[in-house]
Short mmCIF file of C-alpha atoms and ligand atoms in Angstrom, two decimals:
data_model
loop_
_atom_site.label_atom_id
_atom_site.label_comp_id
_atom_site.label_asym_id
_atom_site.label_seq_id
_atom_site.Cartn_x
_atom_site.Cartn_y
_atom_site.Cartn_z
CA MET A 296 91.97 16.33 -34.86
CA LEU A 297 91.93 19.87 -34.25
CA GLU A 298 88.94 21.30 -32.32
CA ILE A 299 88.44 24.78 -31.21
CA LYS A 300 85.64 25.96 -29.03
CA ASN A 301 84.29 29.33 -28.05
CA LEU A 302 87.92 30.64 -28.11
CA CYS A 303 88.15 34.20 -26.64
CA VAL A 304 91.48 36.23 -26.25
CA SER A 305 91.25 39.93 -25.13
CA TYR A 306 93.84 42.38 -24.93
CA GLY A 307 92.68 45.37 -22.63
CA SER A 308 89.57 46.23 -23.91
CA VAL A 309 90.10 45.01 -27.23
CA ARG A 310 88.30 41.72 -27.95
CA ALA A 311 90.86 39.95 -30.50
CA LEU A 312 89.04 36.76 -30.47
CA ASP A 313 85.59 36.39 -29.89
CA GLU A 314 83.72 33.12 -29.62
CA VAL A 315 85.87 31.41 -32.18
CA ASN A 316 85.10 27.86 -33.36
CA LEU A 317 86.94 25.66 -35.95
CA ARG A 318 87.20 22.21 -36.45
CA MET A 319 89.93 20.31 -38.70
CA ALA A 320 90.28 16.68 -39.72
CA ALA A 321 93.72 15.01 -39.82
CA GLY A 322 95.44 13.90 -43.27
CA GLY A 323 97.60 16.64 -44.80
CA LEU A 324 95.24 19.18 -45.31
CA LEU A 325 95.91 23.01 -46.09
CA HIS A 326 93.52 25.28 -43.93
CA GLY A 327 93.76 28.64 -45.15
CA ILE A 328 93.19 31.56 -42.50
CA ILE A 329 91.92 35.15 -44.52
CA GLY A 330 90.83 38.20 -43.14
CA PRO A 331 91.77 41.85 -43.19
CA ASN A 332 94.16 43.57 -41.05
CA GLY A 333 93.54 43.50 -37.33
CA ALA A 334 90.92 40.67 -37.81
CA GLY A 335 92.78 38.38 -35.31
CA LYS A 336 94.51 35.68 -37.71
CA SER A 337 97.76 35.85 -35.68
CA THR A 338 95.90 36.14 -32.26
CA LEU A 339 94.05 32.97 -33.21
CA MET A 340 97.54 31.09 -34.17
CA ASP A 341 98.78 32.37 -30.82
CA ALA A 342 96.09 31.22 -29.17
CA ILE A 343 96.36 27.78 -30.81
CA THR A 344 100.18 27.16 -30.36
CA GLY A 345 99.94 28.63 -26.64
CA CYS A 346 101.84 31.93 -27.20
CA ALA A 347 98.49 33.80 -26.11
CA ARG A 348 96.39 32.91 -23.49
CA PRO A 349 92.92 32.87 -24.03
CA THR A 350 90.16 34.13 -21.80
CA ARG A 351 87.48 31.41 -22.48
CA GLY A 352 87.24 28.41 -24.83
CA THR A 353 88.99 25.49 -25.47
CA VAL A 354 91.70 24.10 -27.96
CA ARG A 355 91.79 20.32 -28.06
CA MET A 356 93.95 18.04 -30.52
CA ASN A 357 92.88 14.44 -30.86
CA GLY A 358 90.80 15.02 -27.94
CA VAL A 359 93.51 16.22 -25.49
CA ASP A 360 92.53 19.82 -23.91
CA LEU A 361 96.00 22.04 -24.75
CA THR A 362 94.25 24.88 -23.96
CA ARG A 363 96.72 25.55 -21.05
CA ARG A 364 99.75 23.57 -22.08
CA PRO A 365 102.88 25.21 -22.63
CA VAL A 366 104.52 25.80 -26.12
CA ALA A 367 107.10 23.39 -25.84
CA TRP A 368 104.71 20.61 -24.60
CA ARG A 369 102.40 21.21 -27.65
CA ARG A 370 106.03 20.88 -29.73
CA ARG A 371 106.60 17.51 -28.56
CA HIS A 372 103.30 16.62 -29.06
CA GLY A 373 102.58 17.02 -32.93
CA MET A 374 101.85 20.56 -33.02
CA SER A 375 104.59 23.50 -34.47
CA ARG A 376 104.58 26.78 -35.81
CA SER A 377 106.90 28.32 -38.16
CA PHE A 378 109.44 30.59 -36.44
CA GLN A 379 109.53 34.41 -37.33
CA ARG A 380 113.47 34.77 -38.08
CA THR A 381 115.55 31.90 -39.83
CA SER A 382 118.71 32.74 -38.04
CA ILE A 383 117.96 31.76 -34.50
CA PHE A 384 121.49 30.65 -34.22
CA PRO A 385 123.43 33.26 -35.64
CA GLY A 386 126.70 31.82 -37.68
CA LEU A 387 125.43 28.36 -38.10
CA THR A 388 124.68 26.72 -41.63
CA VAL A 389 121.26 25.48 -42.90
CA ARG A 390 122.70 22.10 -42.20
CA GLU A 391 123.80 22.92 -38.66
CA GLN A 392 120.98 24.68 -37.75
CA LEU A 393 118.58 21.96 -38.83
CA GLU A 394 120.53 18.96 -37.48
CA LEU A 395 120.21 20.67 -34.21
CA VAL A 396 116.53 20.77 -34.03
CA ALA A 397 116.28 17.48 -35.80
CA SER A 398 118.70 15.75 -32.89
CA GLN A 399 116.46 17.37 -30.27
CA LEU A 400 113.13 16.16 -31.89
CA GLY A 401 114.43 12.85 -32.97
CA GLU A 402 113.58 13.49 -36.62
CA ARG A 403 115.27 10.97 -38.94
CA ASP A 404 114.26 11.91 -42.51
CA LEU A 405 115.58 15.32 -42.10
CA ARG A 406 117.10 14.48 -45.68
CA GLY A 407 113.31 13.82 -47.43
CA ILE A 408 112.47 17.54 -46.00
CA VAL A 409 115.54 19.11 -47.35
CA LEU A 410 114.76 17.75 -50.82
CA ALA A 411 111.13 18.28 -50.50
CA LEU A 412 111.91 21.93 -49.97
CA ASP A 413 114.83 22.16 -52.33
CA LEU A 414 117.10 23.36 -49.74
CA GLY A 415 120.08 21.31 -51.25
CA ALA A 416 121.79 24.24 -52.86
CA VAL A 417 121.91 26.47 -49.84
CA TYR A 418 122.57 23.67 -47.43
CA GLU A 419 126.31 24.50 -46.75
CA ARG A 420 125.54 27.98 -46.65
CA GLN A 421 125.26 30.36 -43.37
CA ALA A 422 121.39 30.47 -42.54
CA ASP A 423 121.56 34.10 -42.62
CA SER A 424 123.10 35.04 -45.75
CA ILE A 425 121.01 33.03 -48.00
CA ALA A 426 118.22 34.54 -50.18
CA TYR A 427 115.16 35.77 -48.23
CA GLY A 428 112.74 33.22 -50.11
CA ASP A 429 115.24 30.23 -49.23
CA GLN A 430 115.00 31.42 -45.59
CA ARG A 431 111.24 31.27 -45.68
CA ARG A 432 111.53 27.46 -46.99
CA VAL A 433 114.05 27.24 -43.95
CA ASP A 434 111.31 28.07 -41.38
CA ILE A 435 108.89 25.59 -42.93
CA ALA A 436 111.41 22.86 -42.72
CA LEU A 437 112.10 23.84 -39.16
CA ALA A 438 108.49 23.48 -38.25
CA LEU A 439 108.52 20.11 -40.53
CA ILE A 440 111.07 18.66 -38.15
CA GLY A 441 110.09 15.63 -35.46
CA HIS A 442 107.01 14.52 -37.92
CA PRO A 443 104.11 17.10 -36.06
CA GLN A 444 100.70 16.46 -37.05
CA LEU A 445 99.81 20.33 -37.56
CA ILE A 446 101.88 22.96 -38.58
CA LEU A 447 100.68 26.56 -38.56
CA LEU A 448 102.41 29.43 -40.67
CA ASP A 449 101.72 32.96 -40.17
CA GLU A 450 101.95 34.69 -43.44
CA PRO A 451 105.17 32.29 -44.76
CA ALA A 452 104.92 34.17 -47.87
CA ALA A 453 105.24 37.93 -46.71
CA GLY A 454 107.47 39.38 -48.94
CA LEU A 455 107.74 37.22 -51.78
CA SER A 456 106.85 37.77 -55.45
CA THR A 457 103.51 36.04 -56.45
CA ALA A 458 105.63 33.69 -58.39
CA GLU A 459 107.54 33.09 -55.30
CA THR A 460 104.35 32.63 -53.50
CA VAL A 461 102.96 29.96 -55.84
CA SER A 462 106.05 28.06 -55.65
CA LEU A 463 106.13 27.99 -51.92
CA PHE A 464 102.46 27.02 -51.82
CA ASP A 465 103.68 24.48 -54.18
CA HIS A 466 106.17 22.92 -51.99
CA LEU A 467 103.86 23.26 -48.92
CA SER A 468 100.86 21.45 -50.20
CA THR A 469 103.25 18.46 -51.57
CA LEU A 470 104.85 18.01 -48.51
CA THR A 471 101.89 18.13 -46.26
CA ALA A 472 100.17 15.52 -48.54
CA GLN A 473 103.59 13.39 -48.34
CA ARG A 474 103.82 13.59 -45.04
CA GLY A 475 100.32 13.44 -43.63
CA VAL A 476 100.98 16.85 -41.91
CA SER A 477 97.96 19.41 -42.02
CA ALA A 478 98.95 22.91 -42.30
CA ILE A 479 96.99 26.14 -41.19
CA VAL A 480 98.01 29.15 -43.45
CA VAL A 481 97.43 32.63 -42.53
CA GLU A 482 98.21 34.48 -46.07
CA HIS A 483 96.95 37.82 -47.51
CA ASP A 484 97.54 36.28 -51.29
CA VAL A 485 93.74 34.99 -51.55
CA ASP A 486 94.78 33.93 -54.94
CA ALA A 487 97.27 31.61 -53.43
CA VAL A 488 94.77 30.62 -50.60
CA PHE A 489 91.79 29.67 -52.75
CA ARG A 490 94.19 27.57 -55.26
CA PHE A 491 95.96 25.54 -52.94
CA CYS A 492 93.65 25.64 -49.60
CA ALA A 493 90.99 22.77 -49.11
CA GLN A 494 89.34 24.87 -46.20
CA ILE A 495 89.61 28.39 -45.52
CA THR A 496 88.51 30.51 -42.48
CA ALA A 497 87.53 34.08 -42.91
CA LEU A 498 87.97 36.29 -39.83
CA ASP A 499 86.68 39.51 -39.41
CA LEU A 500 86.86 41.68 -36.11
CA GLY A 501 87.65 38.44 -33.91
CA ARG A 502 84.63 36.40 -35.13
CA VAL A 503 84.55 33.85 -37.81
CA LEU A 504 82.65 34.81 -40.56
CA VAL A 505 82.46 31.54 -42.38
CA THR A 506 84.69 28.34 -42.62
CA GLY A 507 84.30 26.08 -45.92
CA THR A 508 85.51 25.31 -49.29
CA PRO A 509 87.27 27.72 -51.38
CA ALA A 510 84.05 27.97 -53.84
CA GLU A 511 81.92 28.68 -50.72
CA VAL A 512 84.11 31.45 -49.36
CA ARG A 513 84.76 33.21 -52.37
CA ALA A 514 81.12 33.48 -53.08
CA ASP A 515 80.19 34.35 -49.50
CA ALA A 516 78.63 37.84 -48.86
CA ARG A 517 79.92 38.85 -45.69
CA VAL A 518 83.45 37.63 -47.17
CA ILE A 519 83.14 39.65 -49.91
CA ALA A 520 81.51 42.83 -47.97
CA ALA A 521 84.45 42.55 -44.97
CA TYR A 522 87.27 41.67 -47.49
CA LEU A 523 87.57 40.58 -50.79
CA GLY A 524 85.74 43.32 -52.00
CA SER A 525 85.70 43.98 -56.01
CA ALA A 526 88.91 41.53 -55.84
CA ALA A 527 86.33 38.37 -55.64
N1 ATP B 190 99.89 42.17 -27.82
C1 ATP B 190 98.84 42.81 -28.24
N2 ATP B 190 98.44 43.88 -27.22
C2 ATP B 190 97.20 44.73 -27.77
N3 ATP B 190 96.58 44.54 -28.56
C3 ATP B 190 96.99 43.59 -29.54
C4 ATP B 190 97.92 42.60 -29.27
N4 ATP B 190 98.36 41.52 -30.74
C5 ATP B 190 96.85 42.26 -31.12
N5 ATP B 190 96.44 42.56 -30.73
C6 ATP B 190 94.94 43.66 -31.27
O1 ATP B 190 94.24 42.62 -31.33
C7 ATP B 190 93.54 42.45 -32.75
C8 ATP B 190 94.21 41.38 -33.50
O2 ATP B 190 95.36 41.31 -34.15
P1 ATP B 190 96.11 40.39 -34.78
O3 ATP B 190 97.68 41.05 -34.71
O4 ATP B 190 95.65 38.88 -34.41
O5 ATP B 190 95.21 40.65 -36.42
P2 ATP B 190 95.70 40.00 -37.75
O6 ATP B 190 94.42 39.36 -38.32
O7 ATP B 190 97.13 39.05 -37.48
O8 ATP B 190 96.41 41.32 -38.66
P3 ATP B 190 97.37 41.33 -40.10
O9 ATP B 190 96.98 41.12 -41.06
O10 ATP B 190 97.74 42.68 -39.66
O11 ATP B 190 98.62 40.64 -39.20
C9 ATP B 190 93.97 43.99 -33.26
O12 ATP B 190 93.23 45.01 -33.27
C10 ATP B 190 95.25 44.31 -32.54
O13 ATP B 190 95.59 45.50 -32.32
MG1 MG B 191 98.60 38.76 -38.29
#
């Protein structure tokens, strides 16, 4: 479904992405992206979603070249990413906020998303007044609206406790399987990544060290040296 070829992004003299190749099949899989700080994980998410301009390479989804398409075009054609902040419309309730986006994108199963993400209890609350962990699930709900084929989440569990992180990934893997939407997730909690992701790509210095199953990536000498260290 997603095919990335020779993708490069530079910021001045910094090569944030250096000839990245990645393939991902359709059908409700979780694909984790790991790597040390500055490895290029966020830049990869930005380049896939159209928020960063590649200097070279292509991003294709279902055979269609998206490399130069604007963010909004990708959103309408099945690719979405989580919002950095929940309260994009300050003063709205969770329901009002989700319904607004749902009406724009023709979502007919908002209730299914809300139930699957356990957002019923906060549905009528102001989005900016709910607990941080609930806000992270609202972010995911927003990304799921409109039946995307692929969602990209950059550190969706940042700031959550270990238990909250496991719960978030639990929700995510159930939802992606149920709705047939695949997800690319950047995450520093390697236990969660190894437990929930079917495929993992490890990045370092803008390059792919390896893409493989959790067992393959965990055992990879380059990944251990660059990132996992003794934690593996
Ligand atoms: N807007 C920018 N301007 C200049 N350099 C940038 C910019 N964004 C990222 N970089 C640089 O590109 C490289 C990759 O950064 P990126 O944010 O993609 O890493 P990351 O893997 O997401 O790191 P982290 O784990 O800290 O989030 C780093 O060297 C970073 O300093
Ligand atoms: Mg980052």
